[in-house]
Amino acid sequence: TNITGYLAMDMSRSMGYTYRQELTKFDYSICLAAALCYLMISQQDPVGLMVFDEKIRKSLAPKSRRGHLANVLSVLANLKPEGKTDVAASLSQIAAMLRHASLVMVFSDLLTEPEPILQALHRLRHRGHDVILFHVLDEAEVRFPFDGMVELEEPETHERLTLDADSLRHDYLAEVEAFRDTYRRECFQAGIDYVGLDTSMQFDKALVGYLSGRKARY
């Protein structure tokens, strides 16, 4: 039986962040989404696209034609990550729109309060959808490669903060680990696939490792 898949892409301003000026989290997510879209279309599974920040901004109906991949990439290539995000509201909107049990692949840095997002993810599962959460962070957000006094800017509010990186590193890294662990644990309990990624990881390796693990479970 064919699975209908939806790529749900967060395009809020924080997704455009990159420390080393290479791939942003949004670029990385596009590469990953393109690979998944290609894989699904190759298996003749229809794939749709929903792009959101505070609400769904663009959507493409699911199709399984080869030319559809070009349509998906064309939409993604023309998007600019900006504005604030409301992942929970957007996921609830997606849940309300989907009429049939589908595979929902969510791409986001999740840099907001986890509780409402987890509730929205549970709602999707409760309605019979299969959910994969791709949690994409920048390499610097995961490794904190800063020394001495640094000035950091909050990407969505542009608020600037000067701090001593050396004295904060330990607490910061513990906080990020706890943040990812919360999602990992809650998703596992809800039967949601959680894939923690950062922009330094080769996304093809991440994808192959993930897909083989998924195959072993089903």
CSV table of C-alpha atoms in Angstrom, one decimal:
chain,number,residue,atom,x,y,z
A,1,THR,CA,0.0,0.0,0.0
A,2,ASN,CA,1.1,3.5,-0.8
A,3,ILE,CA,1.9,5.9,2.1
A,4,THR,CA,1.0,9.6,1.6
A,5,GLY,CA,3.8,11.7,3.1
A,6,TYR,CA,3.9,15.4,4.1
A,7,LEU,CA,7.1,17.4,4.5
A,8,ALA,CA,6.3,20.0,7.2
A,9,MET,CA,9.0,22.6,7.1
A,10,ASP,CA,9.7,25.3,9.8
A,11,MET,CA,10.8,28.6,8.0
A,12,SER,CA,11.0,30.9,11.0
A,13,ARG,CA,14.0,33.3,11.3
A,14,SER,CA,16.0,31.0,13.7
A,15,MET,CA,16.1,28.3,10.9
A,16,GLY,CA,18.2,30.7,8.8
A,17,TYR,CA,21.0,30.8,11.5
A,18,THR,CA,24.5,29.5,10.8
A,19,TYR,CA,27.6,30.2,12.8
A,20,ARG,CA,30.2,29.2,10.1
A,21,GLN,CA,28.4,30.7,7.1
A,22,GLU,CA,27.9,27.3,5.4
A,23,LEU,CA,24.6,25.5,5.4
A,24,THR,CA,21.9,27.1,7.5
A,25,LYS,CA,19.5,24.8,9.4
A,26,PHE,CA,16.9,25.6,6.7
A,27,ASP,CA,19.3,24.7,3.9
A,28,TYR,CA,20.2,21.5,5.7
A,29,SER,CA,16.5,20.7,6.2
A,30,ILE,CA,15.9,21.3,2.4
A,31,CYS,CA,18.6,18.8,1.5
A,32,LEU,CA,17.1,16.3,3.8
A,33,ALA,CA,13.5,16.9,2.6
A,34,ALA,CA,14.6,16.7,-1.0
A,35,ALA,CA,16.3,13.3,-0.4
A,36,LEU,CA,13.1,12.0,1.4
A,37,CYS,CA,10.9,13.4,-1.3
A,38,TYR,CA,13.0,11.6,-4.0
A,39,LEU,CA,12.9,8.3,-2.0
A,40,MET,CA,9.1,8.4,-1.6
A,41,ILE,CA,8.4,9.3,-5.2
A,42,SER,CA,10.8,6.5,-6.4
A,43,GLN,CA,8.5,4.1,-4.5
A,44,GLN,CA,5.5,5.8,-6.1
A,45,ASP,CA,4.4,7.2,-2.7
A,46,PRO,CA,2.7,10.7,-3.0
A,47,VAL,CA,4.4,13.5,-1.1
A,48,GLY,CA,3.0,16.9,-0.2
A,49,LEU,CA,4.7,20.0,1.4
A,50,MET,CA,3.6,22.4,4.1
A,51,VAL,CA,5.8,25.3,5.1
A,52,PHE,CA,5.1,27.2,8.3
A,53,ASP,CA,6.3,29.8,10.7
A,54,GLU,CA,3.5,31.1,13.0
A,55,LYS,CA,1.0,29.3,10.7
A,56,ILE,CA,1.1,27.4,7.4
A,57,ARG,CA,2.3,29.8,4.7
A,58,LYS,CA,2.5,27.5,1.7
A,59,SER,CA,1.3,24.0,0.8
A,60,LEU,CA,1.6,21.6,-2.1
A,61,ALA,CA,-0.9,18.7,-2.5
A,62,PRO,CA,0.7,15.2,-2.4
A,63,LYS,CA,1.7,13.8,-5.8
A,64,SER,CA,3.9,10.8,-6.8
A,65,ARG,CA,4.9,12.0,-10.3
A,66,ARG,CA,8.7,12.5,-10.9
A,67,GLY,CA,8.1,16.1,-11.9
A,68,HIS,CA,6.7,16.8,-8.5
A,69,LEU,CA,10.1,16.8,-6.8
A,70,ALA,CA,11.0,19.8,-9.0
A,71,ASN,CA,7.9,21.6,-7.8
A,72,VAL,CA,8.7,20.9,-4.1
A,73,LEU,CA,12.3,22.1,-4.5
A,74,SER,CA,11.2,25.2,-6.4
A,75,VAL,CA,8.9,26.2,-3.6
A,76,LEU,CA,11.6,25.5,-0.9
A,77,ALA,CA,14.4,27.3,-2.9
A,78,ASN,CA,12.3,30.5,-3.0
A,79,LEU,CA,11.6,30.7,0.7
A,80,LYS,CA,13.4,33.0,3.1
A,81,PRO,CA,13.4,32.0,6.8
A,82,GLU,CA,12.0,35.0,8.6
A,83,GLY,CA,9.5,35.9,11.3
A,84,LYS,CA,8.7,34.1,14.5
A,85,THR,CA,7.5,30.5,14.9
A,86,ASP,CA,4.6,28.8,16.4
A,87,VAL,CA,5.4,25.1,15.8
A,88,ALA,CA,2.5,23.9,18.0
A,89,ALA,CA,-0.2,26.0,16.3
A,90,SER,CA,1.1,25.0,12.8
A,91,LEU,CA,1.2,21.3,13.7
A,92,SER,CA,-2.4,21.6,15.0
A,93,GLN,CA,-3.4,23.2,11.7
A,94,ILE,CA,-1.7,20.4,9.8
A,95,ALA,CA,-3.6,17.8,12.0
A,96,ALA,CA,-6.9,19.6,11.2
A,97,MET,CA,-6.2,19.6,7.4
A,98,LEU,CA,-5.2,15.9,7.0
A,99,ARG,CA,-8.2,13.7,6.1
A,100,HIS,CA,-6.4,10.3,5.9
A,101,ALA,CA,-3.7,8.6,8.0
A,102,SER,CA,-0.4,9.9,6.6
A,103,LEU,CA,3.3,10.1,7.3
A,104,VAL,CA,4.2,13.6,8.6
A,105,MET,CA,7.9,14.5,8.5
A,106,VAL,CA,8.6,17.6,10.6
A,107,PHE,CA,11.8,19.7,10.2
A,108,SER,CA,12.4,22.3,12.9
A,109,ASP,CA,15.0,23.5,15.4
A,110,LEU,CA,12.2,23.5,18.0
A,111,LEU,CA,13.7,26.6,19.7
A,112,THR,CA,10.6,27.4,21.7
A,113,GLU,CA,8.7,25.9,24.7
A,114,PRO,CA,8.5,22.1,24.3
A,115,GLU,CA,5.2,21.4,26.1
A,116,PRO,CA,2.8,22.8,23.4
A,117,ILE,CA,4.8,21.2,20.6
A,118,LEU,CA,4.7,17.8,22.3
A,119,GLN,CA,1.0,18.1,22.8
A,120,ALA,CA,0.5,18.9,19.1
A,121,LEU,CA,2.7,15.9,18.1
A,122,HIS,CA,0.7,13.6,20.4
A,123,ARG,CA,-2.5,14.9,18.7
A,124,LEU,CA,-1.1,14.0,15.3
A,125,ARG,CA,-0.3,10.5,16.6
A,126,HIS,CA,-3.7,10.1,18.2
A,127,ARG,CA,-5.3,10.8,14.8
A,128,GLY,CA,-3.4,7.8,13.3
A,129,HIS,CA,-0.6,9.6,11.6
A,130,ASP,CA,2.9,8.3,11.5
A,131,VAL,CA,5.3,11.1,12.7
A,132,ILE,CA,9.0,11.6,12.2
A,133,LEU,CA,10.5,14.6,13.9
A,134,PHE,CA,13.8,15.8,12.4
A,135,HIS,CA,15.3,18.1,15.1
A,136,VAL,CA,17.8,20.2,13.2
A,137,LEU,CA,20.3,22.4,15.2
A,138,ASP,CA,23.3,24.3,14.0
A,139,GLU,CA,26.7,22.8,14.9
A,140,ALA,CA,27.5,25.8,17.1
A,141,GLU,CA,24.2,25.4,19.0
A,142,VAL,CA,25.2,21.8,19.9
A,143,ARG,CA,28.9,22.2,20.5
A,144,PHE,CA,29.2,25.9,21.8
A,145,PRO,CA,32.6,26.6,20.1
A,146,PHE,CA,33.0,30.0,21.8
A,147,ASP,CA,35.8,31.3,24.1
A,148,GLY,CA,36.0,34.3,26.4
A,149,MET,CA,33.6,37.2,26.3
A,150,VAL,CA,31.2,36.9,23.3
A,151,GLU,CA,28.1,38.8,22.1
A,152,LEU,CA,25.3,36.6,21.0
A,153,GLU,CA,22.1,37.6,19.3
A,154,GLU,CA,18.7,36.0,19.7
A,155,PRO,CA,17.7,35.3,16.0
A,156,GLU,CA,13.9,36.0,16.4
A,157,THR,CA,14.0,39.1,18.7
A,158,HIS,CA,17.5,40.4,17.8
A,159,GLU,CA,18.1,40.8,21.5
A,160,ARG,CA,21.9,41.0,22.2
A,161,LEU,CA,23.6,39.4,25.1
A,162,THR,CA,27.2,39.7,26.2
A,163,LEU,CA,28.5,36.7,28.3
A,164,ASP,CA,31.5,34.8,29.4
A,165,ALA,CA,31.5,31.6,27.2
A,166,ASP,CA,34.0,29.7,29.4
A,167,SER,CA,32.0,30.0,32.6
A,168,LEU,CA,28.7,29.1,30.7
A,169,ARG,CA,29.9,26.2,28.5
A,170,HIS,CA,29.2,23.4,31.0
A,171,ASP,CA,25.7,24.6,31.9
A,172,TYR,CA,24.8,25.4,28.3
A,173,LEU,CA,25.8,22.0,27.0
A,174,ALA,CA,24.0,20.2,29.8
A,175,GLU,CA,20.9,22.3,29.0
A,176,VAL,CA,21.0,21.5,25.3
A,177,GLU,CA,21.4,17.8,26.1
A,178,ALA,CA,18.4,17.9,28.5
A,179,PHE,CA,16.4,19.7,25.8
A,180,ARG,CA,17.1,17.0,23.2
A,181,ASP,CA,16.5,14.3,25.8
A,182,THR,CA,13.1,15.6,26.6
A,183,TYR,CA,12.1,15.3,22.9
A,184,ARG,CA,13.8,11.9,22.6
A,185,ARG,CA,12.0,10.5,25.6
A,186,GLU,CA,8.6,11.9,24.9
A,187,CYS,CA,8.7,11.0,21.3
A,188,PHE,CA,9.7,7.4,22.1
A,189,GLN,CA,6.8,7.1,24.6
A,190,ALA,CA,4.3,8.4,21.9
A,191,GLY,CA,5.6,6.2,19.1
A,192,ILE,CA,7.1,9.1,17.2
A,193,ASP,CA,10.5,8.8,15.5
A,194,TYR,CA,12.9,11.4,16.8
A,195,VAL,CA,15.9,12.1,14.7
A,196,GLY,CA,18.4,14.6,16.4
A,197,LEU,CA,20.7,16.2,13.8
A,198,ASP,CA,23.1,19.1,13.6
A,199,THR,CA,24.5,20.8,10.5
A,200,SER,CA,27.9,19.2,10.8
A,201,MET,CA,26.5,15.8,10.2
A,202,GLN,CA,26.5,14.4,6.6
A,203,PHE,CA,22.7,14.3,6.0
A,204,ASP,CA,23.0,11.3,3.7
A,205,LYS,CA,24.7,9.3,6.4
A,206,ALA,CA,22.1,10.4,8.9
A,207,LEU,CA,19.3,9.5,6.5
A,208,VAL,CA,20.7,6.0,5.7
A,209,GLY,CA,21.3,5.2,9.4
A,210,TYR,CA,17.8,6.4,10.2
A,211,LEU,CA,16.1,4.5,7.4
A,212,SER,CA,17.8,1.2,8.1
A,213,GLY,CA,16.8,1.5,11.8
A,214,ARG,CA,13.3,2.3,10.8
A,215,LYS,CA,13.1,-0.7,8.5
A,216,ALA,CA,14.3,-3.0,11.3
A,217,ARG,CA,11.4,-1.8,13.5
A,218,TYR,CA,8.6,-2.4,11.0
